[in-house]
């Protein structure tokens, strides 16, 4: 069963409050999502292995540590996942980025795939699927399916806000995928929106409504 990590650091929770606020404008919303993504990247990389590395300080030689050459890949689910990419790349500048384009049909709530472009060595990388919203879980599951069909096996999922229904759906379909969230909300409404949530993440990031 996949584990769920709630990133409850006070800085993350503080910024998430203003992300939720309907009076936060597009510019501030985008900046806050970017900042929370950076802070969550700090949490999600906690288990990255280190390797010994020797440097010469101005005083003497020192046995230090560096990240052990791990190959990472970020997989934003378009559109809203794009809002978190730059924030994560600030801490993981060597990560490659693959895109999975999905939109959720408003009537059926089923994900519709429209674009996939992945790094050629995607199977060798540890992948972080990124989307601010985990609602029914259909989109996250479809994106993970895209990766598994290409023989990817090391996958984590990173979201800002999850509904309990979405977490259960990912855990059932992909028990090997751990889930990192800033908050688990109450439930999904009749339109499949997370309550209380933040509204439509893509529209708020890109000012499309
Ligand atoms: O868990 P689910 O029920 O699948 O819902 C979550 C999906 O819905 C939103 O995308 P949307 O379809 O609005 O596309 P967008 O990012 O282009 O706005 C969101 O960014 C997730 O991808
Ligand atoms: O609450 C929700 C659910 C799906 N997609 C969003 O952007 N928000
Ligand atoms: Mg949207």
JSON list of N, CA and C in Angstrom, two decimals, residues 133-170:
[
{"chain": "A", "resi": 133, "resn": "UNK", "atom": "N", "xyz": [-3.84, 19.19, -7.96]},
{"chain": "A", "resi": 133, "resn": "UNK", "atom": "CA", "xyz": [-5.11, 18.66, -7.46]},
{"chain": "A", "resi": 133, "resn": "UNK", "atom": "C", "xyz": [-5.23, 17.16, -7.69]},
{"chain": "A", "resi": 134, "resn": "UNK", "atom": "N", "xyz": [-5.55, 16.43, -6.62]},
{"chain": "A", "resi": 134, "resn": "UNK", "atom": "CA", "xyz": [-5.86, 15.00, -6.72]},
{"chain": "A", "resi": 134, "resn": "UNK", "atom": "C", "xyz": [-7.32, 14.88, -6.29]},
{"chain": "A", "resi": 135, "resn": "UNK", "atom": "N", "xyz": [-8.22, 14.83, -7.26]},
{"chain": "A", "resi": 135, "resn": "UNK", "atom": "CA", "xyz": [-9.66, 14.86, -6.95]},
{"chain": "A", "resi": 135, "resn": "UNK", "atom": "C", "xyz": [-10.22, 13.44, -6.98]},
{"chain": "A", "resi": 136, "resn": "UNK", "atom": "N", "xyz": [-10.73, 12.98, -8.15]},
{"chain": "A", "resi": 136, "resn": "UNK", "atom": "CA", "xyz": [-11.16, 11.57, -8.23]},
{"chain": "A", "resi": 136, "resn": "UNK", "atom": "C", "xyz": [-9.96, 10.63, -8.30]},
{"chain": "A", "resi": 137, "resn": "UNK", "atom": "N", "xyz": [-8.82, 11.19, -8.72]},
{"chain": "A", "resi": 137, "resn": "UNK", "atom": "CA", "xyz": [-7.63, 10.36, -8.92]},
{"chain": "A", "resi": 137, "resn": "UNK", "atom": "C", "xyz": [-7.50, 9.84, -10.34]},
{"chain": "A", "resi": 138, "resn": "UNK", "atom": "N", "xyz": [-8.51, 10.12, -11.18]},
{"chain": "A", "resi": 138, "resn": "UNK", "atom": "CA", "xyz": [-8.47, 9.61, -12.56]},
{"chain": "A", "resi": 138, "resn": "UNK", "atom": "C", "xyz": [-7.28, 10.13, -13.34]},
{"chain": "A", "resi": 139, "resn": "UNK", "atom": "N", "xyz": [-6.98, 11.42, -13.21]},
{"chain": "A", "resi": 139, "resn": "UNK", "atom": "CA", "xyz": [-5.88, 12.00, -13.99]},
{"chain": "A", "resi": 139, "resn": "UNK", "atom": "C", "xyz": [-4.54, 11.47, -13.50]},
{"chain": "A", "resi": 140, "resn": "UNK", "atom": "N", "xyz": [-4.33, 11.43, -12.19]},
{"chain": "A", "resi": 140, "resn": "UNK", "atom": "CA", "xyz": [-3.06, 10.92, -11.65]},
{"chain": "A", "resi": 140, "resn": "UNK", "atom": "C", "xyz": [-2.88, 9.46, -12.07]},
{"chain": "A", "resi": 141, "resn": "UNK", "atom": "N", "xyz": [-3.94, 8.67, -11.95]},
{"chain": "A", "resi": 141, "resn": "UNK", "atom": "CA", "xyz": [-3.81, 7.26, -12.33]},
{"chain": "A", "resi": 141, "resn": "UNK", "atom": "C", "xyz": [-3.49, 7.11, -13.82]},
{"chain": "A", "resi": 142, "resn": "UNK", "atom": "N", "xyz": [-4.12, 7.94, -14.66]},
{"chain": "A", "resi": 142, "resn": "UNK", "atom": "CA", "xyz": [-3.85, 7.85, -16.10]},
{"chain": "A", "resi": 142, "resn": "UNK", "atom": "C", "xyz": [-2.40, 8.25, -16.39]},
{"chain": "A", "resi": 143, "resn": "UNK", "atom": "N", "xyz": [-1.90, 9.28, -15.72]},
{"chain": "A", "resi": 143, "resn": "UNK", "atom": "CA", "xyz": [-0.51, 9.70, -15.96]},
{"chain": "A", "resi": 143, "resn": "UNK", "atom": "C", "xyz": [0.47, 8.61, -15.50]},
{"chain": "A", "resi": 144, "resn": "UNK", "atom": "N", "xyz": [0.18, 7.99, -14.37]},
{"chain": "A", "resi": 144, "resn": "UNK", "atom": "CA", "xyz": [1.05, 6.91, -13.88]},
{"chain": "A", "resi": 144, "resn": "UNK", "atom": "C", "xyz": [0.98, 5.72, -14.85]},
{"chain": "A", "resi": 145, "resn": "UNK", "atom": "N", "xyz": [-0.21, 5.45, -15.38]},
{"chain": "A", "resi": 145, "resn": "UNK", "atom": "CA", "xyz": [-0.34, 4.38, -16.39]},
{"chain": "A", "resi": 145, "resn": "UNK", "atom": "C", "xyz": [0.54, 4.65, -17.60]},
{"chain": "A", "resi": 146, "resn": "UNK", "atom": "N", "xyz": [0.55, 5.91, -18.05]},
{"chain": "A", "resi": 146, "resn": "UNK", "atom": "CA", "xyz": [1.39, 6.30, -19.20]},
{"chain": "A", "resi": 146, "resn": "UNK", "atom": "C", "xyz": [2.84, 5.93, -18.92]},
{"chain": "A", "resi": 147, "resn": "UNK", "atom": "N", "xyz": [3.28, 6.21, -17.70]},
{"chain": "A", "resi": 147, "resn": "UNK", "atom": "CA", "xyz": [4.69, 5.95, -17.34]},
{"chain": "A", "resi": 147, "resn": "UNK", "atom": "C", "xyz": [4.96, 4.45, -17.21]},
{"chain": "A", "resi": 148, "resn": "UNK", "atom": "N", "xyz": [4.04, 3.74, -16.57]},
{"chain": "A", "resi": 148, "resn": "UNK", "atom": "CA", "xyz": [4.26, 2.30, -16.37]},
{"chain": "A", "resi": 148, "resn": "UNK", "atom": "C", "xyz": [4.23, 1.54, -17.70]},
{"chain": "A", "resi": 149, "resn": "UNK", "atom": "N", "xyz": [3.42, 2.04, -18.66]},
{"chain": "A", "resi": 149, "resn": "UNK", "atom": "CA", "xyz": [3.40, 1.40, -19.99]},
{"chain": "A", "resi": 149, "resn": "UNK", "atom": "C", "xyz": [4.76, 1.52, -20.66]},
{"chain": "A", "resi": 150, "resn": "UNK", "atom": "N", "xyz": [5.54, 2.50, -20.24]},
{"chain": "A", "resi": 150, "resn": "UNK", "atom": "CA", "xyz": [6.90, 2.67, -20.80]},
{"chain": "A", "resi": 150, "resn": "UNK", "atom": "C", "xyz": [7.95, 2.10, -19.84]},
{"chain": "A", "resi": 151, "resn": "UNK", "atom": "N", "xyz": [7.54, 1.18, -18.99]},
{"chain": "A", "resi": 151, "resn": "UNK", "atom": "CA", "xyz": [8.45, 0.44, -18.10]},
{"chain": "A", "resi": 151, "resn": "UNK", "atom": "C", "xyz": [9.08, 1.29, -17.00]},
{"chain": "A", "resi": 152, "resn": "UNK", "atom": "N", "xyz": [8.46, 2.38, -16.64]},
{"chain": "A", "resi": 152, "resn": "UNK", "atom": "CA", "xyz": [8.96, 3.16, -15.49]},
{"chain": "A", "resi": 152, "resn": "UNK", "atom": "C", "xyz": [8.47, 2.46, -14.22]},
{"chain": "A", "resi": 153, "resn": "UNK", "atom": "N", "xyz": [9.33, 2.42, -13.21]},
{"chain": "A", "resi": 153, "resn": "UNK", "atom": "CA", "xyz": [8.93, 1.69, -12.01]},
{"chain": "A", "resi": 153, "resn": "UNK", "atom": "C", "xyz": [9.10, 2.49, -10.73]},
{"chain": "A", "resi": 154, "resn": "UNK", "atom": "N", "xyz": [9.91, 3.54, -10.75]},
{"chain": "A", "resi": 154, "resn": "UNK", "atom": "CA", "xyz": [10.12, 4.32, -9.53]},
{"chain": "A", "resi": 154, "resn": "UNK", "atom": "C", "xyz": [9.35, 5.63, -9.66]},
{"chain": "A", "resi": 155, "resn": "UNK", "atom": "N", "xyz": [8.18, 5.66, -9.06]},
{"chain": "A", "resi": 155, "resn": "UNK", "atom": "CA", "xyz": [7.29, 6.81, -9.28]},
{"chain": "A", "resi": 155, "resn": "UNK", "atom": "C", "xyz": [6.74, 7.31, -7.94]},
{"chain": "A", "resi": 156, "resn": "UNK", "atom": "N", "xyz": [6.78, 8.64, -7.75]},
{"chain": "A", "resi": 156, "resn": "UNK", "atom": "CA", "xyz": [6.11, 9.29, -6.62]},
{"chain": "A", "resi": 156, "resn": "UNK", "atom": "C", "xyz": [5.09, 10.26, -7.19]},
{"chain": "A", "resi": 157, "resn": "UNK", "atom": "N", "xyz": [4.08, 10.59, -6.39]},
{"chain": "A", "resi": 157, "resn": "UNK", "atom": "CA", "xyz": [3.07, 11.55, -6.80]},
{"chain": "A", "resi": 157, "resn": "UNK", "atom": "C", "xyz": [3.08, 12.72, -5.83]},
{"chain": "A", "resi": 158, "resn": "UNK", "atom": "N", "xyz": [3.10, 13.94, -6.36]},
{"chain": "A", "resi": 158, "resn": "UNK", "atom": "CA", "xyz": [3.17, 15.15, -5.53]},
{"chain": "A", "resi": 158, "resn": "UNK", "atom": "C", "xyz": [2.01, 16.07, -5.90]},
{"chain": "A", "resi": 159, "resn": "UNK", "atom": "N", "xyz": [1.16, 16.38, -4.91]},
{"chain": "A", "resi": 159, "resn": "UNK", "atom": "CA", "xyz": [0.01, 17.25, -5.14]},
{"chain": "A", "resi": 159, "resn": "UNK", "atom": "C", "xyz": [-0.08, 18.28, -4.03]},
{"chain": "A", "resi": 160, "resn": "UNK", "atom": "N", "xyz": [-0.75, 19.39, -4.31]},
{"chain": "A", "resi": 160, "resn": "UNK", "atom": "CA", "xyz": [-0.99, 20.34, -3.21]},
{"chain": "A", "resi": 160, "resn": "UNK", "atom": "C", "xyz": [-2.14, 19.85, -2.34]},
{"chain": "A", "resi": 161, "resn": "UNK", "atom": "N", "xyz": [-3.28, 19.60, -2.97]},
{"chain": "A", "resi": 161, "resn": "UNK", "atom": "CA", "xyz": [-4.49, 19.24, -2.21]},
{"chain": "A", "resi": 161, "resn": "UNK", "atom": "C", "xyz": [-5.05, 17.94, -2.77]},
{"chain": "A", "resi": 162, "resn": "UNK", "atom": "N", "xyz": [-5.38, 17.03, -1.85]},
{"chain": "A", "resi": 162, "resn": "UNK", "atom": "CA", "xyz": [-5.97, 15.75, -2.26]},
{"chain": "A", "resi": 162, "resn": "UNK", "atom": "C", "xyz": [-7.32, 15.57, -1.59]},
{"chain": "A", "resi": 163, "resn": "UNK", "atom": "N", "xyz": [-8.23, 14.94, -2.30]},
{"chain": "A", "resi": 163, "resn": "UNK", "atom": "CA", "xyz": [-9.48, 14.46, -1.69]},
{"chain": "A", "resi": 163, "resn": "UNK", "atom": "C", "xyz": [-9.24, 13.03, -1.22]},
{"chain": "A", "resi": 164, "resn": "UNK", "atom": "N", "xyz": [-9.90, 12.62, -0.15]},
{"chain": "A", "resi": 164, "resn": "UNK", "atom": "CA", "xyz": [-9.74, 11.22, 0.30]},
{"chain": "A", "resi": 164, "resn": "UNK", "atom": "C", "xyz": [-10.06, 10.23, -0.83]},
{"chain": "A", "resi": 165, "resn": "UNK", "atom": "N", "xyz": [-11.04, 10.59, -1.68]},
{"chain": "A", "resi": 165, "resn": "UNK", "atom": "CA", "xyz": [-11.42, 9.69, -2.78]},
{"chain": "A", "resi": 165, "resn": "UNK", "atom": "C", "xyz": [-10.25, 9.49, -3.76]},
{"chain": "A", "resi": 166, "resn": "UNK", "atom": "N", "xyz": [-9.51, 10.56, -4.01]},
{"chain": "A", "resi": 166, "resn": "UNK", "atom": "CA", "xyz": [-8.38, 10.48, -4.95]},
{"chain": "A", "resi": 166, "resn": "UNK", "atom": "C", "xyz": [-7.24, 9.65, -4.39]},
{"chain": "A", "resi": 167, "resn": "UNK", "atom": "N", "xyz": [-6.98, 9.85, -3.11]},
{"chain": "A", "resi": 167, "resn": "UNK", "atom": "CA", "xyz": [-5.92, 9.06, -2.47]},
{"chain": "A", "resi": 167, "resn": "UNK", "atom": "C", "xyz": [-6.27, 7.58, -2.55]},
{"chain": "A", "resi": 168, "resn": "UNK", "atom": "N", "xyz": [-7.53, 7.24, -2.22]},
{"chain": "A", "resi": 168, "resn": "UNK", "atom": "CA", "xyz": [-7.93, 5.83, -2.23]},
{"chain": "A", "resi": 168, "resn": "UNK", "atom": "C", "xyz": [-7.81, 5.25, -3.64]},
{"chain": "A", "resi": 169, "resn": "UNK", "atom": "N", "xyz": [-8.16, 6.06, -4.65]},
{"chain": "A", "resi": 169, "resn": "UNK", "atom": "CA", "xyz": [-8.11, 5.55, -6.03]},
{"chain": "A", "resi": 169, "resn": "UNK", "atom": "C", "xyz": [-6.66, 5.27, -6.45]},
{"chain": "A", "resi": 170, "resn": "UNK", "atom": "N", "xyz": [-5.73, 6.16, -6.08]},
{"chain": "A", "resi": 170, "resn": "UNK", "atom": "CA", "xyz": [-4.32, 5.92, -6.46]},
{"chain": "A", "resi": 170, "resn": "UNK", "atom": "C", "xyz": [-3.77, 4.73, -5.67]}
]
